[in-house]
Coordinates of C-alpha atoms in Angstrom, one line a residue:
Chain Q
X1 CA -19.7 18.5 -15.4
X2 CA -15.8 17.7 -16.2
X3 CA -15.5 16.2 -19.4
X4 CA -12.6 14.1 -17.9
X5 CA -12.5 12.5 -14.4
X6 CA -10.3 10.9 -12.2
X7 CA -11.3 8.8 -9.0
X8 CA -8.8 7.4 -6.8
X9 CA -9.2 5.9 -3.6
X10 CA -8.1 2.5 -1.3
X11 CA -10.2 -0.9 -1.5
X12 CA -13.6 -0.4 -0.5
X13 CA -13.4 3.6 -0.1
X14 CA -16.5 4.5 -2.4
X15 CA -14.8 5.4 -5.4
X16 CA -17.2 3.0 -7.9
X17 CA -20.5 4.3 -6.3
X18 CA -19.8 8.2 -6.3
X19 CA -18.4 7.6 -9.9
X20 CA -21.7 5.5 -10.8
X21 CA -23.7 9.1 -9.1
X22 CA -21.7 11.3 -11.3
X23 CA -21.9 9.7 -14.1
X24 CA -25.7 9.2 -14.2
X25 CA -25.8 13.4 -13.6
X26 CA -26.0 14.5 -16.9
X27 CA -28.3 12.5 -18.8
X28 CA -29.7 10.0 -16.4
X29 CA -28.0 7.5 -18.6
X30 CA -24.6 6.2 -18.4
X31 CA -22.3 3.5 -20.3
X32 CA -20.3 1.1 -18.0
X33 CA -17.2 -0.1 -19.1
X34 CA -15.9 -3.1 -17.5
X35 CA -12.4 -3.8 -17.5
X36 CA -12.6 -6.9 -15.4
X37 CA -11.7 -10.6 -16.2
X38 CA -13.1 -13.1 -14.1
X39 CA -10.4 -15.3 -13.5
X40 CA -11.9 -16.9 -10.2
X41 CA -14.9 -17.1 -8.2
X42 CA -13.7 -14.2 -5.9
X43 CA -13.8 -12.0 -9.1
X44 CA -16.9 -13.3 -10.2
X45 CA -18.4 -12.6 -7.1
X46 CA -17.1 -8.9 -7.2
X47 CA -18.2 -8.2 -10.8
X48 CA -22.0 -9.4 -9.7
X49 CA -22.0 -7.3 -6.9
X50 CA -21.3 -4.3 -9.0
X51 CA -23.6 -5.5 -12.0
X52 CA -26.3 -5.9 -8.8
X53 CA -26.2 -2.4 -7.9
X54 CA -27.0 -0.9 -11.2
X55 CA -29.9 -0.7 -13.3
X56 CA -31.6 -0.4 -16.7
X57 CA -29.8 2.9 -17.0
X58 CA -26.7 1.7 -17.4
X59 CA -25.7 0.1 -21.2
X60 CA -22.9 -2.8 -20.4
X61 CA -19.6 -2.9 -22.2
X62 CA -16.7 -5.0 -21.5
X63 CA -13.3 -3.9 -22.4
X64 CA -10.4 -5.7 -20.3
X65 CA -7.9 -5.1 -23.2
X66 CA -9.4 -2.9 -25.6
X67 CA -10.2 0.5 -23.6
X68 CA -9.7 2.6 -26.4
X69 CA -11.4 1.0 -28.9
X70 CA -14.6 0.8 -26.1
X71 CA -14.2 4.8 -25.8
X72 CA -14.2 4.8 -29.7
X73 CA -17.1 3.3 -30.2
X74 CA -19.1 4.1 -27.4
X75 CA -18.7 8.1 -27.8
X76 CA -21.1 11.0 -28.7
X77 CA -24.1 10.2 -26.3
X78 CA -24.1 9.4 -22.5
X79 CA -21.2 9.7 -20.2
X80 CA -18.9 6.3 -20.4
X81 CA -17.4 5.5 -17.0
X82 CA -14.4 2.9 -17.1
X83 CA -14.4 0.5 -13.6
X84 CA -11.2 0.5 -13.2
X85 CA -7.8 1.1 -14.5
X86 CA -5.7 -1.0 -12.3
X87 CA -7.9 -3.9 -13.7
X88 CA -7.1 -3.0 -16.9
X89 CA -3.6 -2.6 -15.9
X90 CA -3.8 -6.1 -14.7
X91 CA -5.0 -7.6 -18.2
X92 CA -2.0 -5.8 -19.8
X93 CA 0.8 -6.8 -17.9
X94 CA -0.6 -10.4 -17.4
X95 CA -1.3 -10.7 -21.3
X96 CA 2.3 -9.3 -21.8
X97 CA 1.4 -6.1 -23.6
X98 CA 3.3 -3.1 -22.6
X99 CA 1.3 -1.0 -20.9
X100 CA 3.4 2.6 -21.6
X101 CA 2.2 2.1 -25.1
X102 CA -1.2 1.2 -24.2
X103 CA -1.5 4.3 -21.6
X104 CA 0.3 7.0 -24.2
X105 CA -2.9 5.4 -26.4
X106 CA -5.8 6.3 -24.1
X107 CA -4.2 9.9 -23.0
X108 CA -4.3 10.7 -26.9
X109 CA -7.7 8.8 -27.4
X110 CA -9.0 10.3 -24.3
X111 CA -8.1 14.4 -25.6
X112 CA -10.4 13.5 -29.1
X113 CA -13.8 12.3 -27.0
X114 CA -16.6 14.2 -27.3
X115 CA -18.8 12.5 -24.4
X116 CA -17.6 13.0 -20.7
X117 CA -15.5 9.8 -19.4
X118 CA -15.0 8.8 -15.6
X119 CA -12.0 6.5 -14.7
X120 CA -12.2 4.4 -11.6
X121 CA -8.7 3.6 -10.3
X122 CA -7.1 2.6 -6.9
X123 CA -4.5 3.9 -4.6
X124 CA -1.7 0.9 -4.1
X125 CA 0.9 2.5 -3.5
X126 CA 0.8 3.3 0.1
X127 CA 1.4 0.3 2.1
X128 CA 5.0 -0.8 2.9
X129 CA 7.1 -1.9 0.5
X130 CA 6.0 -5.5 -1.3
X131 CA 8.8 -8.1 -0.6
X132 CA 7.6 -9.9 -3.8
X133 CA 9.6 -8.1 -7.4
X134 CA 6.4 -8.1 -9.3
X135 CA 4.3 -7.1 -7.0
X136 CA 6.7 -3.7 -6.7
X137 CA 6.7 -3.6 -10.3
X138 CA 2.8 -3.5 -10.6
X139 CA 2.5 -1.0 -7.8
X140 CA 5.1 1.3 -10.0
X141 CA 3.2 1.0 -12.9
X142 CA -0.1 1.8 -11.3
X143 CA 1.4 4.6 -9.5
X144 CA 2.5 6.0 -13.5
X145 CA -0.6 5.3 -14.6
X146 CA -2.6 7.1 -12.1
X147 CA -0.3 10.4 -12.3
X148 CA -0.5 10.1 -16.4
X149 CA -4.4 9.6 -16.4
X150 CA -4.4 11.9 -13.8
X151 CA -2.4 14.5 -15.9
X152 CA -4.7 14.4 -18.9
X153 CA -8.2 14.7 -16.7
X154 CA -9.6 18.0 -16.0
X155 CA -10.5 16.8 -12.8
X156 CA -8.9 14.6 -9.8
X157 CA -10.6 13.5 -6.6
X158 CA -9.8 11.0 -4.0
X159 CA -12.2 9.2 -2.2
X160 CA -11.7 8.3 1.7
X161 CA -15.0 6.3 3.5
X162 CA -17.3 7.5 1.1
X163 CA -16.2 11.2 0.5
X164 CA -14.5 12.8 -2.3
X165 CA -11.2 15.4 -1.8
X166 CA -10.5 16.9 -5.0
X167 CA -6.7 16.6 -5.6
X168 CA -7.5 18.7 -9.1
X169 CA -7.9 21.3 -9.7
X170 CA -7.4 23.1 -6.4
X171 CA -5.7 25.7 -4.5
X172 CA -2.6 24.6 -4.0
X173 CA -1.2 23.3 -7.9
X174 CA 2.0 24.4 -8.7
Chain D
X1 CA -18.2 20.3 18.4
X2 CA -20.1 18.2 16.0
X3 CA -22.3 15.1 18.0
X4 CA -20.2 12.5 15.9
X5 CA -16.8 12.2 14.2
X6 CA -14.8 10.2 12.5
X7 CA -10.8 10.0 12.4
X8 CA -9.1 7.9 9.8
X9 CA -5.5 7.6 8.5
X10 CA -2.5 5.2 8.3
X11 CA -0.6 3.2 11.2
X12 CA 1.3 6.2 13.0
X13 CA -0.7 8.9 11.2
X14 CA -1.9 10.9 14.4
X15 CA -5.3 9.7 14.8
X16 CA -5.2 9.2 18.6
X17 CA -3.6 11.7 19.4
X18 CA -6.1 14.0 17.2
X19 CA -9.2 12.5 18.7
X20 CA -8.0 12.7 22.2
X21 CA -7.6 16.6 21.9
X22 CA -10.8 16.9 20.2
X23 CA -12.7 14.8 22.8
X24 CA -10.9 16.9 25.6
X25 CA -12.1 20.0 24.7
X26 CA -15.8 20.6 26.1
X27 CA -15.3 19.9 29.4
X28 CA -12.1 18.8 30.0
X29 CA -12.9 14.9 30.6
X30 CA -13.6 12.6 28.2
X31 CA -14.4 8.9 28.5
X32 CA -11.7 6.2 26.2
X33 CA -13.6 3.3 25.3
X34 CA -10.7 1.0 24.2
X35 CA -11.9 -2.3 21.8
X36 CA -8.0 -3.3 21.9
X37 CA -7.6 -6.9 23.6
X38 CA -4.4 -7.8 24.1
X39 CA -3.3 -11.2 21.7
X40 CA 0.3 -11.0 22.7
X41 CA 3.0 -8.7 24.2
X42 CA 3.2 -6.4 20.8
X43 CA -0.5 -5.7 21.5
X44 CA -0.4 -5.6 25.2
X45 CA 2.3 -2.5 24.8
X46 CA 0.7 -1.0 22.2
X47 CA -1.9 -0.1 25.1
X48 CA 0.2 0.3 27.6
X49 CA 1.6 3.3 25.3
X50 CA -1.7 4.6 24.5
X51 CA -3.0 4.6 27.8
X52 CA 0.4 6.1 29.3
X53 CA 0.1 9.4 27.1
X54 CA -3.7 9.9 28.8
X55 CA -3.9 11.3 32.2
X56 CA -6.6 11.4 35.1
X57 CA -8.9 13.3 33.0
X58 CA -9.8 10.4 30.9
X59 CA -12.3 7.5 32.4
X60 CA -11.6 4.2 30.5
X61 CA -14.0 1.2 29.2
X62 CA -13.6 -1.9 27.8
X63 CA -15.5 -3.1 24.9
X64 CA -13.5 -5.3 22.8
X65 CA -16.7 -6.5 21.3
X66 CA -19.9 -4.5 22.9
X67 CA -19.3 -1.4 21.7
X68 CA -23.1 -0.1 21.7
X69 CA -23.5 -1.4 25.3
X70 CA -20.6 0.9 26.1
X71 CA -21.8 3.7 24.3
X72 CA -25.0 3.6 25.8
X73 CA -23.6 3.1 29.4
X74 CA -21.5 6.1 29.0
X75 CA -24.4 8.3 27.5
X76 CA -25.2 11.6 28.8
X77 CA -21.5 13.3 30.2
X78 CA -18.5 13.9 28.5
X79 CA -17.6 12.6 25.0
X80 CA -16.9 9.5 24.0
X81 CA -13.7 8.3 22.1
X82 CA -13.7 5.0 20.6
X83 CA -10.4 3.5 20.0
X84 CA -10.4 2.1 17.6
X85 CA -13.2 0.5 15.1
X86 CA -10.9 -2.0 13.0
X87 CA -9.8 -3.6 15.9
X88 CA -13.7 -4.1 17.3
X89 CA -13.9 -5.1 14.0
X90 CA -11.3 -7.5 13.9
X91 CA -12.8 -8.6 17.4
X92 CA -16.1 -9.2 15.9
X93 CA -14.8 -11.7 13.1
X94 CA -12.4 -13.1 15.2
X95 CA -15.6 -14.0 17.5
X96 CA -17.4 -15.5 14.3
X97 CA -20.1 -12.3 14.7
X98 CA -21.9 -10.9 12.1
X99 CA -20.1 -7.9 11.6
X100 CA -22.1 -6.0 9.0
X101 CA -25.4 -6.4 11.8
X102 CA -23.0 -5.4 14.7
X103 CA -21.9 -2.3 12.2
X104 CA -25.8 -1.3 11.1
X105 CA -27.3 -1.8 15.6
X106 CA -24.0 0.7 15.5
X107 CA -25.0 3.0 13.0
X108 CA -28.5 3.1 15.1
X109 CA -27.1 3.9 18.3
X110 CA -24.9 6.5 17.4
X111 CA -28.1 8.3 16.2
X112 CA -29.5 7.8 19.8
X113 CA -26.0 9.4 21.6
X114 CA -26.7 12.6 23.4
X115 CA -23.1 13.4 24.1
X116 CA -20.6 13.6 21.5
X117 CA -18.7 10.4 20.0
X118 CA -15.3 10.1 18.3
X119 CA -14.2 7.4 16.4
X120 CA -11.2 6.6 15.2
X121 CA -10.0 4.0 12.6
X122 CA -7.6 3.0 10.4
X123 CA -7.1 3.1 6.6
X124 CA -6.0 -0.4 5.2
X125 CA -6.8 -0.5 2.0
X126 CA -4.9 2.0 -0.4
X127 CA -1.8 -0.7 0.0
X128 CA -1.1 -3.7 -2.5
X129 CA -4.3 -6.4 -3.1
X130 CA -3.1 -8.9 -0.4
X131 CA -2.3 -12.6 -1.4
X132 CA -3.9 -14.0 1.8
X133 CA -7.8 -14.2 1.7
X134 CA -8.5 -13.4 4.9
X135 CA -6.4 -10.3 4.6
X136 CA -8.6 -9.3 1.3
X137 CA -11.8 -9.7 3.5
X138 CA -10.4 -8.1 6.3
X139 CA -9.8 -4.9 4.0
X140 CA -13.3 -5.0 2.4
X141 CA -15.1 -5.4 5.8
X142 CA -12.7 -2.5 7.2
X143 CA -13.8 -0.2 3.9
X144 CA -17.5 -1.4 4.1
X145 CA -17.3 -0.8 8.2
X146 CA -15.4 2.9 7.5
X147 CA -17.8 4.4 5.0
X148 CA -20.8 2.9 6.7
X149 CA -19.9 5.1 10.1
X150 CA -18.5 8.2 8.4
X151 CA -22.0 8.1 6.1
X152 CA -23.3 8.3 10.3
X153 CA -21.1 10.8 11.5
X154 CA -21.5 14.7 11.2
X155 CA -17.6 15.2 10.5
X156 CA -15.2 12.7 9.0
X157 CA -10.8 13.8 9.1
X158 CA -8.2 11.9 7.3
X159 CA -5.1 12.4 9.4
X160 CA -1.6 12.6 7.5
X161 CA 1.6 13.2 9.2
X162 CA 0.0 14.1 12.6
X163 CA -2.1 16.8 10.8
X164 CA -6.4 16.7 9.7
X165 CA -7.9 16.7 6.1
X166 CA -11.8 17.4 6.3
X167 CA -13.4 15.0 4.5
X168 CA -16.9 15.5 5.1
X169 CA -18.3 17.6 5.4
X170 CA -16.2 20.0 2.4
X171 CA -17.3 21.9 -0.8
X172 CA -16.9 19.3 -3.2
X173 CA -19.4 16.3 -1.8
X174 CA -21.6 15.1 -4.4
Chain G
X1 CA 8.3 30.1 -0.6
X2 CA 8.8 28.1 2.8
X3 CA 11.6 27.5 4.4
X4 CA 11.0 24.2 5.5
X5 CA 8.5 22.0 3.4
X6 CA 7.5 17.7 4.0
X7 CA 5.9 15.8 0.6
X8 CA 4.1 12.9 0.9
X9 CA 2.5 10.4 -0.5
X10 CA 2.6 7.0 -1.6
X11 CA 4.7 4.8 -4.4
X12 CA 4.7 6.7 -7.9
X13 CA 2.7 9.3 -6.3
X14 CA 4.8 12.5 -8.1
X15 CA 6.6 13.6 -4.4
X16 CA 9.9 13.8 -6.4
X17 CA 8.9 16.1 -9.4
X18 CA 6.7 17.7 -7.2
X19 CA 9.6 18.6 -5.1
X20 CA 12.0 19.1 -7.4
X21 CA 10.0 21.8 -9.0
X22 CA 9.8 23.4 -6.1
X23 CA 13.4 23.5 -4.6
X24 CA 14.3 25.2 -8.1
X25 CA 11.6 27.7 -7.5
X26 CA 13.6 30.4 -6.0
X27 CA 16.9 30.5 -8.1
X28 CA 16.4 28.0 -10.2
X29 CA 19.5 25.8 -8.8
X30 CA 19.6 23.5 -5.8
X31 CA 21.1 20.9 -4.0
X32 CA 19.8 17.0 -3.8
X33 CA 20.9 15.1 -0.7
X34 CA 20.1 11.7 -1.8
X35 CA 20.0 9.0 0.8
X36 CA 19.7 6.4 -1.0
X37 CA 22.2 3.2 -1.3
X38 CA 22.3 1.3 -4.2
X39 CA 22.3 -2.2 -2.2
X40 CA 20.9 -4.0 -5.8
X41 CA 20.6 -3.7 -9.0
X42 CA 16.5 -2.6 -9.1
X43 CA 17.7 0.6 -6.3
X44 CA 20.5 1.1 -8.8
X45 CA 17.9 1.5 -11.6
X46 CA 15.9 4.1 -9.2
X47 CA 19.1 6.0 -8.6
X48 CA 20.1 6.3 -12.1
X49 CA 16.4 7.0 -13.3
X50 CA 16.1 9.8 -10.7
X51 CA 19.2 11.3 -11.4
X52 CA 18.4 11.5 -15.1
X53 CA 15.7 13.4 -14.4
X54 CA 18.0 16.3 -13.2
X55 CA 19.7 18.4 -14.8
X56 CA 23.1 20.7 -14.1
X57 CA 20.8 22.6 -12.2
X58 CA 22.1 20.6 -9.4
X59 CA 24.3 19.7 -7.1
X60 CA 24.3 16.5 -5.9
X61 CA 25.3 15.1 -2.4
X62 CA 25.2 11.4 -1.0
X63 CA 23.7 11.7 2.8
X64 CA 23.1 7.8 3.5
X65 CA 23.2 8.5 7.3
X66 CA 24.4 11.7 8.1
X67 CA 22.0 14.0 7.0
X68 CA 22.3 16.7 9.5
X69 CA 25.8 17.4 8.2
X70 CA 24.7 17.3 4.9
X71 CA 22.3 20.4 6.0
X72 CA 24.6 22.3 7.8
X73 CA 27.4 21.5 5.5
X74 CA 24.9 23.0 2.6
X75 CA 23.5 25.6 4.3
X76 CA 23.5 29.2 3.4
X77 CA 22.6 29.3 -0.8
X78 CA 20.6 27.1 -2.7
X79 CA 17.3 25.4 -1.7
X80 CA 18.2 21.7 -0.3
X81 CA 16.0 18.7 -1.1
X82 CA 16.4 15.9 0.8
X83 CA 15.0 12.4 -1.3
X84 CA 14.0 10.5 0.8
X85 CA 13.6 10.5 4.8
X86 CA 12.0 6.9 4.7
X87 CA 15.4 5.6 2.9
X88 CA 17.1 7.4 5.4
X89 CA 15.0 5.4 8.5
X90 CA 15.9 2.8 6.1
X91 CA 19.9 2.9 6.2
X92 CA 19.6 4.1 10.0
X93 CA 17.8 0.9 11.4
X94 CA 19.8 -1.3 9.3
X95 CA 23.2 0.3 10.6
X96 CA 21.7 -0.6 14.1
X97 CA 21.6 3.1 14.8
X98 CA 18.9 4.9 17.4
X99 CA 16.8 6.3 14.6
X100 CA 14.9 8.4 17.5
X101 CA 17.6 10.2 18.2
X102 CA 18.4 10.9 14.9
X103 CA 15.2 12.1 13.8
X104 CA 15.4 14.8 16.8
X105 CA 18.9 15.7 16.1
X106 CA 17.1 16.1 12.6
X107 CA 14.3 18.5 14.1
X108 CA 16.4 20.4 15.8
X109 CA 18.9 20.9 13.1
X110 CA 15.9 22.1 11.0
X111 CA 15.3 24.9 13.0
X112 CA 19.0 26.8 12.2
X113 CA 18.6 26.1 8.8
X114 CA 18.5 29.6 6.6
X115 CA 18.2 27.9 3.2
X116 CA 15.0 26.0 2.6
X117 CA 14.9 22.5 2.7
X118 CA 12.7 20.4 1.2
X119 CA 11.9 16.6 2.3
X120 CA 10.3 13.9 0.6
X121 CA 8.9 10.6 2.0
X122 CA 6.5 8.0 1.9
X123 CA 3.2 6.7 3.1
X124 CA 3.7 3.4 4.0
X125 CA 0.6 2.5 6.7
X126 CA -2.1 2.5 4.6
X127 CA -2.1 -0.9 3.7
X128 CA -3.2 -4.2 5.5
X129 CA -1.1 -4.7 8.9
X130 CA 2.5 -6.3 7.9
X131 CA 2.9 -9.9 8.7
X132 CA 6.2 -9.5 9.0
X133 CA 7.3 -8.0 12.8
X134 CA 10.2 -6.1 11.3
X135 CA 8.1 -4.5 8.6
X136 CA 5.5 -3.6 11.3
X137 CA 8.4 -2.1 13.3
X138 CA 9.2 -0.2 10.4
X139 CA 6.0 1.5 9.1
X140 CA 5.4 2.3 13.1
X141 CA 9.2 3.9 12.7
X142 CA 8.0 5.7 9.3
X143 CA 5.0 7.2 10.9
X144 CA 6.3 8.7 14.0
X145 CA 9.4 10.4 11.8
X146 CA 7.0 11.8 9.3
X147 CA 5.0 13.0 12.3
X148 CA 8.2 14.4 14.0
X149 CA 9.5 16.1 10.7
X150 CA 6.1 17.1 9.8
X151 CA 5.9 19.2 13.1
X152 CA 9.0 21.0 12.3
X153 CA 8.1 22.2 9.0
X154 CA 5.7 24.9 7.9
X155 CA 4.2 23.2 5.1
X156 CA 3.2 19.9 4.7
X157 CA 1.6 18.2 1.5
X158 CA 0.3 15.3 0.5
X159 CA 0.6 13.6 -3.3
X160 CA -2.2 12.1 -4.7
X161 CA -1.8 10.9 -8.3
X162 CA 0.7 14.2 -9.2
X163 CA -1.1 16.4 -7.4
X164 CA -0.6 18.3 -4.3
X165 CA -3.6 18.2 -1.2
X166 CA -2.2 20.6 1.3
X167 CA -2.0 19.4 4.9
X168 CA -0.2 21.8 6.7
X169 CA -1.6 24.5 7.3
X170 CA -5.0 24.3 6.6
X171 CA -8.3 25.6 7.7
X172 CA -8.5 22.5 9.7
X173 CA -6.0 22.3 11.9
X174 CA -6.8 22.2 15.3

């Protein structure tokens, strides 16, 4: 297994489930790191759903701020898979830290961990054009974060109704 | 030809046109079972184009909701192509159905079919979380509906630019 | 290398740098036929950002509308890169030009070209139908030009997250 994984995809598109599969390979144990908030009963609703479909296997840790410091502390035994980076994404920009810093953080945090990590993310990018300014803005700054996540994983897939294409390594880099 | 196949991509990505020379293929005739129903006069030449670009070799159905009646009325021939499943779906909560029972009776006919089926659908979720509510369940029920056929079907494409990505099945499923 | 190559992908996806790299690949110069028009101050900020990026290496033309002159008027050294064809659509439709008719002046153009040219654009229809008839108009406009362009080129990739997935060709194609 990749110590380092990167799964992308649209709303709905599989990507928490196959990460969930993967990361239960190794050990048959895995560490979930939430990065959700619940800031309404729609979100609640989604982060019970999730929490539904797992099981004893799975340790619980939240991080919606603190990603690094929950990779810290949770490394050098089962595979940690973070669910997802835009949500974390979202607690940064909406608790007015700058999120450059923050990513630069996890890409050096992520290089020192000894225990594979999976991120979940989403694809946002590839509607038309949000007429509302911060919307645009947090599509940019997913879009950055994805490619520098992305850049620092050893592997890259993205996940279409169910089914992973790896995007990294393959064929076709250059 | 694989029994069952799914097509999925953006607005304008090529899917129709894809599917209809995949369906065409083993015997030259091919049966379009359109769910379209046309709201207004966007919609109503939206099918006039798609049924202009397909000639006499194509028998057409209706089945803006009744989409396993159809497929078991047209059972035994020349493929099917069913054009397409977010607007059935779309249909179906419209109607104030059940679509998640509509989608599993689906699942269960498809694994009845004795000639080949071609779906297409549409990807709508790797754009920005929309503010409207109804939007945000339309995108999870489309995702949900998407991977729930293309875990039925023998061969699922994501279509970009008028050209096929195999998604399933391909080396790197897990 | 080939002579005629489409990227793309959606918002922050890498098509630029992924492009650029390329279009230096042979000679390690090249032109950049920028579309864009600074109509605000945030497109001014994408400009200027964009162009900082590049170095002397380039030569830089402004092609807001007439691209094929920009082509033939570049033609004959360096490989071209043309950022972006959905800006392009953009400035056409907005000028109240016939952008169909531009896009096969385009594809026709293409095919005398003896330099390669490179073209970046954008996935814009994989998000949740537009409310807005003049964004619907426009991601149906988007699709059908990336299909066009995309059947004039010999190479076709899509960016996921930085990374190229090749489209055109692949095994797939049928």
């Amino acid at each position: 297994m990749e110590k380092s994984i990167l799964i992308t995809g649209g709303a709905r598109s599989g990507k928490s489930t196959l990460a969930e599969r993967l990361a239960l390979r190794p050990t048959g144990r895995a560490v979930y790191i939430a990065t959700a908030e619940a800031y309404d009963a729609e979100m609640e609703a989604r982060i019970a759903e999730h929490r539904a479909r797992r099981g004893p296997e799975w340790h619980n840790l939240a991080a919606p701020l603190d990603l690094v410091g929950a990779l810290e502390a949770s490394d050098g035994g089962d595979p940690r898979l973070v669910d997802c980076l835009t949500l974390w994404l979202t607690n940064l920009m909406l608790g007015g830290h700058d999120w450059r810093v923050e990513a630069d953080r996890l890409v050096v945090a992520l290089s020192r961990q000894q225990a594979p990590v999976l991120f979940v993310t989403n694809e946002v990018g590839a509607g038309i054009v949000p007429e509302n300014r911060l919307a645009r803005e947090f599509r940019d700054a997913a879009g950055w974060l994805n490619q520098s996540v992305a850049g620092a994983c050893e592997a890259v897939f993205l996940c279409v109704a169910g089914y992973p294409i790896k995007v990294k390594p393959n064929e076709h880099s250059f």
